[in-house]
Coordinates of C-alpha atoms in Angstrom, one line a residue:
X1 CA 130.9 74.7 35.9
X2 CA 131.3 78.4 36.6
X3 CA 130.1 79.9 40.0
X4 CA 126.8 81.7 40.1
X5 CA 126.7 85.4 39.6
X6 CA 128.4 87.0 42.6
X7 CA 127.8 90.7 42.9
X8 CA 129.1 91.6 46.4
X9 CA 131.8 90.3 48.7
X10 CA 129.1 89.1 51.1
X11 CA 127.5 87.0 48.3
X12 CA 131.0 85.6 47.5
X13 CA 131.7 84.7 51.1
X14 CA 128.3 83.0 51.5
X15 CA 129.0 81.0 48.3
X16 CA 132.5 80.0 49.5
X17 CA 131.1 78.9 52.9
X18 CA 128.6 76.7 51.1
X19 CA 131.0 75.1 48.6
X20 CA 134.0 74.6 50.9
X21 CA 132.4 72.4 53.6
X22 CA 135.8 71.2 54.7
X23 CA 138.3 73.9 55.2
X24 CA 141.5 74.4 57.2
X25 CA 143.3 77.3 58.8
X26 CA 145.8 79.1 56.6
X27 CA 149.2 80.3 57.7
X28 CA 147.7 83.8 57.3
X29 CA 145.7 85.0 60.2
X30 CA 142.0 84.9 59.5
X31 CA 142.4 83.1 56.2
X32 CA 141.0 79.7 55.3
X33 CA 142.0 77.2 52.6
X34 CA 140.0 74.5 50.9
X35 CA 140.0 72.3 47.8
X36 CA 137.6 73.3 45.1
X37 CA 135.3 70.5 44.1
X38 CA 136.1 69.0 40.6
X39 CA 132.8 70.0 39.1
X40 CA 133.8 73.7 39.2
X41 CA 136.0 75.4 36.7
X42 CA 138.9 76.4 38.8
X43 CA 140.1 79.4 36.8
X44 CA 136.5 80.7 36.3
X45 CA 135.9 80.6 40.0
X46 CA 139.1 82.5 40.7
X47 CA 138.4 85.1 38.1
X48 CA 134.8 85.6 39.4
X49 CA 136.1 86.0 43.0
X50 CA 138.8 88.4 42.0
X51 CA 136.3 90.5 40.1
X52 CA 134.0 90.8 43.2
X53 CA 137.0 92.0 45.3
X54 CA 136.6 93.1 48.9
X55 CA 139.5 90.9 50.1
X56 CA 137.4 87.7 50.1
X57 CA 139.6 86.0 47.5
X58 CA 143.3 85.7 48.5
X59 CA 145.0 83.2 46.2
X60 CA 144.6 80.0 44.3
X61 CA 146.8 77.1 43.2
X62 CA 145.6 75.4 40.0
X63 CA 147.8 72.4 40.5
X64 CA 146.3 71.5 43.9
X65 CA 142.9 73.2 43.2
X66 CA 143.4 74.9 46.6
X67 CA 141.9 78.3 47.1
X68 CA 142.7 80.7 50.0
X69 CA 140.0 83.1 51.0
X70 CA 138.8 85.3 53.9
X71 CA 135.1 85.0 54.8
X72 CA 135.3 87.8 57.4
X73 CA 136.1 90.2 54.6
X74 CA 132.7 89.4 53.1
X75 CA 130.8 89.6 56.4
X76 CA 130.7 85.9 57.2
X77 CA 132.1 85.3 60.7
X78 CA 132.6 82.2 62.8
X79 CA 130.9 83.9 65.8
X80 CA 130.1 87.2 67.3
X81 CA 133.5 87.5 68.9
X82 CA 135.1 87.4 65.5
X83 CA 132.6 90.0 64.2
X84 CA 133.5 92.6 66.8
X85 CA 137.2 91.8 66.8
X86 CA 138.1 91.3 63.2
X87 CA 137.0 94.8 62.1
X88 CA 136.9 97.3 65.0
X89 CA 134.5 99.5 63.0
X90 CA 131.8 96.8 63.6
X91 CA 131.7 97.8 67.2
X92 CA 130.2 101.1 66.5
X93 CA 128.8 100.7 62.9
X94 CA 126.3 98.0 62.0
X95 CA 127.2 96.0 58.9
X96 CA 124.5 96.0 56.2
X97 CA 124.7 92.2 56.1
X98 CA 126.6 89.6 58.2
X99 CA 126.4 85.9 58.9
X100 CA 127.4 83.9 62.0
X101 CA 128.6 80.4 61.2
X102 CA 128.4 78.9 64.8
X103 CA 124.6 79.6 65.1
X104 CA 123.7 79.7 61.4
X105 CA 122.3 83.2 61.6
X106 CA 122.2 85.7 58.8
X107 CA 121.4 89.4 59.2
X108 CA 120.2 91.5 56.3
X109 CA 118.4 94.4 58.1
X110 CA 115.7 92.4 59.9
X111 CA 116.4 91.3 63.5
X112 CA 112.9 89.9 64.3
X113 CA 114.2 86.4 64.7
X114 CA 117.6 87.3 66.1
X115 CA 118.9 85.5 69.2
X116 CA 119.6 87.4 72.4
X117 CA 123.3 87.7 71.9
X118 CA 122.7 89.2 68.4
X119 CA 120.1 91.5 69.8
X120 CA 122.7 92.6 72.4
X121 CA 125.1 93.4 69.6
X122 CA 122.5 95.4 67.7
X123 CA 121.7 97.3 70.9
X124 CA 125.3 98.0 71.6
X125 CA 125.8 99.6 68.2
X126 CA 122.7 101.7 68.8
X127 CA 124.1 102.7 72.2
X128 CA 127.4 103.7 70.4
X129 CA 125.4 106.0 68.1
X130 CA 123.6 107.5 71.2
X131 CA 127.0 108.2 72.9
X132 CA 128.3 109.8 69.7
X133 CA 125.2 112.1 69.6
X134 CA 125.7 113.2 73.2
X135 CA 129.5 113.6 73.2
X136 CA 131.3 116.9 72.8
X137 CA 134.2 115.7 70.6
X138 CA 136.1 112.6 69.6
X139 CA 139.9 111.7 70.0
X140 CA 142.3 109.0 69.0
X141 CA 140.7 108.2 65.7
X142 CA 137.2 107.9 67.1
X143 CA 138.3 105.5 69.8
X144 CA 137.2 107.9 72.6
X145 CA 134.2 110.1 72.9
X146 CA 134.8 113.0 75.3
X147 CA 132.3 114.8 77.6
X148 CA 132.5 118.1 79.3
X149 CA 129.1 118.2 81.1
X150 CA 130.2 120.6 83.8
X151 CA 133.6 121.9 85.1
X152 CA 133.5 119.1 87.7
X153 CA 132.2 116.4 85.3
X154 CA 134.7 115.7 82.6
X155 CA 135.2 112.1 81.3
X156 CA 135.5 110.0 78.2
X157 CA 133.9 106.8 76.9
X158 CA 136.1 104.2 75.2
X159 CA 134.1 102.9 72.3
X160 CA 135.1 99.3 72.8
X161 CA 133.6 96.2 74.4
X162 CA 133.9 92.4 74.1
X163 CA 131.4 89.6 73.6
X164 CA 130.8 89.2 77.3
X165 CA 129.2 92.7 77.4
X166 CA 126.6 91.8 74.8
X167 CA 123.1 91.5 76.1
X168 CA 119.8 93.3 75.2
X169 CA 119.7 96.8 76.7
X170 CA 116.3 97.5 78.4
X171 CA 114.5 100.7 77.3
X172 CA 117.2 101.7 74.8
X173 CA 114.8 101.9 71.9
X174 CA 112.3 104.0 74.0
X175 CA 115.1 106.2 75.3
X176 CA 116.4 107.0 71.8
X177 CA 112.8 107.7 70.7
X178 CA 112.0 110.0 73.6
X179 CA 115.3 111.8 74.2
X180 CA 117.1 111.8 70.8
X181 CA 114.6 111.5 68.0
X182 CA 111.9 113.7 69.6
X183 CA 112.0 117.4 68.7
X184 CA 110.0 118.5 71.7
X185 CA 112.3 120.0 74.4
X186 CA 115.2 118.5 72.4
X187 CA 117.9 120.7 74.0
X188 CA 116.7 120.2 77.5
X189 CA 116.4 116.4 77.0
X190 CA 120.0 116.2 75.7
X191 CA 121.3 118.1 78.7
X192 CA 119.3 115.8 81.0
X193 CA 120.7 112.7 79.3
X194 CA 124.3 114.0 79.6
X195 CA 123.8 114.8 83.3
X196 CA 122.4 111.3 83.9
X197 CA 125.4 109.8 82.2
X198 CA 127.8 112.0 84.2
X199 CA 126.0 110.9 87.4
X200 CA 126.7 107.2 86.6
X201 CA 130.3 107.8 85.6
X202 CA 130.9 109.7 88.9
X203 CA 134.5 110.7 89.6
X204 CA 136.1 108.3 87.0
X205 CA 137.9 109.8 84.0
X206 CA 137.2 106.9 81.6
X207 CA 134.6 104.2 81.2
X208 CA 134.1 101.6 78.4
X209 CA 131.0 101.4 76.3
X210 CA 130.3 98.0 77.9
X211 CA 130.2 99.7 81.3
X212 CA 127.7 102.2 80.0
X213 CA 125.5 99.4 78.6
X214 CA 125.5 97.6 82.0
X215 CA 124.4 100.8 83.7
X216 CA 122.0 102.0 81.1
X217 CA 118.8 101.1 83.0
X218 CA 119.9 103.5 85.8
X219 CA 120.8 106.2 83.3
X220 CA 117.4 105.9 81.7
X221 CA 115.6 106.0 85.0
X222 CA 117.5 109.0 86.2
X223 CA 116.9 110.9 82.9
X224 CA 113.2 110.1 82.9
X225 CA 112.9 111.3 86.5
X226 CA 114.7 114.5 85.8
X227 CA 112.5 115.1 82.7
X228 CA 109.3 114.5 84.7
X229 CA 110.5 117.2 87.2
X230 CA 111.1 119.5 84.2
X231 CA 107.6 118.9 82.9
X232 CA 106.0 119.6 86.3
X233 CA 107.1 123.2 85.9
X234 CA 104.9 123.4 82.7
X235 CA 101.9 121.5 83.9
X236 CA 98.4 123.1 84.0
X237 CA 98.3 122.8 87.7
X238 CA 101.6 124.6 88.2
X239 CA 100.6 127.3 85.7
X240 CA 97.3 127.8 87.6
X241 CA 99.2 127.9 90.9
X242 CA 101.7 130.4 89.7
X243 CA 99.0 132.7 88.2
X244 CA 96.9 132.6 91.3
X245 CA 99.9 133.4 93.4
X246 CA 101.0 136.4 91.3
X247 CA 97.4 137.7 91.0
X248 CA 97.1 137.5 94.8
X249 CA 100.4 139.4 95.2
X250 CA 99.2 142.1 92.8
X251 CA 95.9 142.4 94.6
X252 CA 97.7 142.8 98.0
X253 CA 100.0 145.4 96.4
X254 CA 97.0 147.3 95.0
X255 CA 95.3 147.3 98.5
X256 CA 98.6 148.5 100.0
X257 CA 98.7 151.5 97.7
X258 CA 95.4 152.8 99.1
X259 CA 96.1 151.8 102.7
X260 CA 99.3 153.8 102.7
X261 CA 97.3 157.0 102.3
X262 CA 94.4 156.2 104.5
X263 CA 95.8 158.0 107.5
X264 CA 96.4 161.1 105.4
X265 CA 92.8 160.9 104.1
X266 CA 91.5 160.8 107.6
X267 CA 93.5 164.0 108.2
X268 CA 91.6 165.9 105.5
X269 CA 88.4 166.6 107.6
X270 CA 90.6 167.3 110.6
X271 CA 92.6 169.8 108.6
X272 CA 89.4 171.5 107.4
X273 CA 88.0 171.7 111.0
X274 CA 91.2 173.1 112.4
X275 CA 91.5 175.6 109.5
X276 CA 87.9 176.6 109.9
X277 CA 88.2 177.0 113.7
X278 CA 91.4 179.0 113.6
X279 CA 90.5 181.4 110.8
X280 CA 89.4 184.7 112.3
X281 CA 88.2 188.0 110.7
X282 CA 90.9 190.6 110.9
X283 CA 93.7 188.2 111.7
X284 CA 95.5 188.3 108.4
X285 CA 98.9 186.9 109.6
X286 CA 97.2 184.0 111.5
X287 CA 95.0 183.2 108.5
X288 CA 98.0 183.3 106.2
X289 CA 99.8 180.8 108.4
X290 CA 96.8 178.5 108.3
X291 CA 96.6 178.8 104.6
X292 CA 100.4 178.0 104.2
X293 CA 100.0 175.0 106.4
X294 CA 97.1 173.6 104.5
X295 CA 98.8 174.3 101.2
X296 CA 101.9 172.4 102.3
X297 CA 99.7 169.5 103.5
X298 CA 97.9 169.6 100.1
X299 CA 101.2 169.5 98.2
X300 CA 102.5 166.5 100.2
X301 CA 99.2 164.7 99.6
X302 CA 99.4 165.5 95.9
X303 CA 102.9 164.0 95.7
X304 CA 101.9 160.9 97.7
X305 CA 98.9 160.4 95.4
X306 CA 101.2 160.8 92.4
X307 CA 103.6 158.1 93.7
X308 CA 100.8 155.7 94.5
X309 CA 99.3 156.2 91.1
X310 CA 102.7 155.4 89.6
X311 CA 102.8 152.2 91.7
X312 CA 99.4 151.2 90.4
X313 CA 100.4 151.8 86.8
X314 CA 103.6 149.7 87.3
X315 CA 101.4 146.9 88.6
X316 CA 99.2 147.3 85.6
X317 CA 102.2 147.0 83.3
X318 CA 103.3 143.8 85.1
X319 CA 99.8 142.3 84.7
X320 CA 99.8 143.2 81.0
X321 CA 103.1 141.5 80.5
X322 CA 102.0 138.3 82.3
X323 CA 98.8 138.4 80.3
X324 CA 100.8 138.7 77.0
X325 CA 103.1 135.8 78.1
X326 CA 100.1 133.7 78.9
X327 CA 98.9 134.1 75.3
X328 CA 102.0 132.2 74.1
X329 CA 100.6 129.1 75.9
X330 CA 98.1 126.9 74.0
X331 CA 94.6 128.3 73.7
X332 CA 93.2 125.7 76.0
X333 CA 95.5 126.9 78.8
X334 CA 95.3 130.7 78.3
X335 CA 91.5 130.7 78.0
X336 CA 91.1 129.4 81.5
X337 CA 92.7 132.5 83.0
X338 CA 91.4 135.3 80.9
X339 CA 88.6 136.0 83.4
X340 CA 91.1 136.3 86.3
X341 CA 93.0 138.9 84.4
X342 CA 89.8 140.8 83.6
X343 CA 89.0 140.9 87.3
X344 CA 92.4 142.2 88.1
X345 CA 92.2 144.8 85.4
X346 CA 88.9 146.0 86.8
X347 CA 90.5 146.3 90.2
X348 CA 93.4 148.3 88.8
X349 CA 91.0 150.7 87.0
X350 CA 89.0 151.1 90.2
X351 CA 92.1 151.9 92.2
X352 CA 93.1 154.6 89.7
X353 CA 89.7 156.1 89.9
X354 CA 89.9 156.1 93.7
X355 CA 93.2 158.0 93.6
X356 CA 91.6 160.5 91.3
X357 CA 88.8 161.1 93.7
X358 CA 91.3 161.5 96.6
X359 CA 93.2 164.0 94.4
X360 CA 89.9 165.9 93.9
X361 CA 89.2 166.0 97.6
X362 CA 92.6 167.5 98.3
X363 CA 92.0 170.2 95.8
X364 CA 88.6 170.8 97.3
X365 CA 90.0 171.1 100.8
X366 CA 92.6 173.6 99.7
X367 CA 90.0 175.6 97.8
X368 CA 87.7 175.7 100.9
X369 CA 90.5 177.0 103.1
X370 CA 91.6 179.5 100.5
X371 CA 88.0 180.7 100.3
X372 CA 87.8 181.1 104.0
X373 CA 91.0 183.1 104.2
X374 CA 90.0 185.4 101.4
X375 CA 86.5 185.8 102.9
X376 CA 87.9 186.6 106.3
X377 CA 90.3 189.2 104.8
X378 CA 87.2 190.9 103.3
X379 CA 85.3 190.9 106.6
X380 CA 82.9 188.2 105.3
X381 CA 81.7 190.3 102.4
X382 CA 82.5 187.5 99.9
X383 CA 80.1 185.2 101.7
X384 CA 77.4 187.9 102.0
X385 CA 77.7 188.5 98.2
X386 CA 77.4 184.8 97.5
X387 CA 74.3 184.4 99.8
X388 CA 72.7 187.4 98.1
X389 CA 73.4 185.9 94.7
X390 CA 71.8 182.6 95.7
X391 CA 68.7 184.4 97.1
X392 CA 68.4 186.3 93.8
X393 CA 68.6 183.1 91.8
X394 CA 66.1 181.4 94.1
X395 CA 63.6 184.3 93.7
X396 CA 64.0 184.3 89.9
X397 CA 63.3 180.6 89.7
X398 CA 60.4 180.9 92.0
X399 CA 58.7 183.8 90.2
X400 CA 55.6 183.3 88.1

């Protein structure tokens, strides 16, 4: 009888395990030997195993019907220790299929019924993939994954472990989902994960993957705490607090622009009174001195108003920039603060108008003093002419 159709080394290894119930160790490390039952065509079996390849079939002796084979080459192992030791790649890469003889377990992509030690192995392979994703570069034929997190945080992880390190790793699946697979804040999350790993490694230059697994709960907790602190900077409450703070600062700065010229504004009526009291008819030099003094005062006030107006416009530019940045936030967030920016905009506009009024008062004060000086130089004839003109206009308006 020929063997059933064997398409892969794994199928061949499973068939050999079933047929050769009684086997013995070969002189070759890892190989087994057994006598093929009489009902099977010896040469047909050898030919079929040789076609499958993969190193499962080693040799056969037709005289004794003994066949030497290697089950591990086909993914059938005596236990987990042999699985991770026979082929080092199994420590970081999950085989598509494997079988464990000691517990009668077979894996083919579904781990729903896996025992805890197998779950620990599956988690360890996933942890290895996580470390590869976070590392900066590999050395020694992928044996080490090197990290340069900061100038004072340089270390490497040896991608090896033994069966004693195998146990389910809490929160590994959730950590990979939240910090690796998620595209939201991906760069920040990766930096946080690397920092948390560096924190656990401490001052050591090298740790094993098994040590990382034993400390993973602390790594996950540290990373999630750091990420929560990052998110607090983007919360609605923090955005509201920051906007309220900046709006208050802008309001105080607007008030300051006006308060800084209040004393000068109070000096306007005083200047007019002094100028009016000191201007005398026939005292040209004295009147000219008063006019020069008031003119200098008006020029200084003009410059001060110009500077204050520039300050208000700068505040307005900052407000517009913050308003534009707020529009980049989601509509639900930006809509809450549009009214506050409108109120601040009205205040800026009012302050600019106030400064324009002050500028007009300064011009009026200078014009009044100039008129008084010119009128005194003409012995009051300018005022008499204006009075006569007003009387004439009044009489014309009051005539039938």
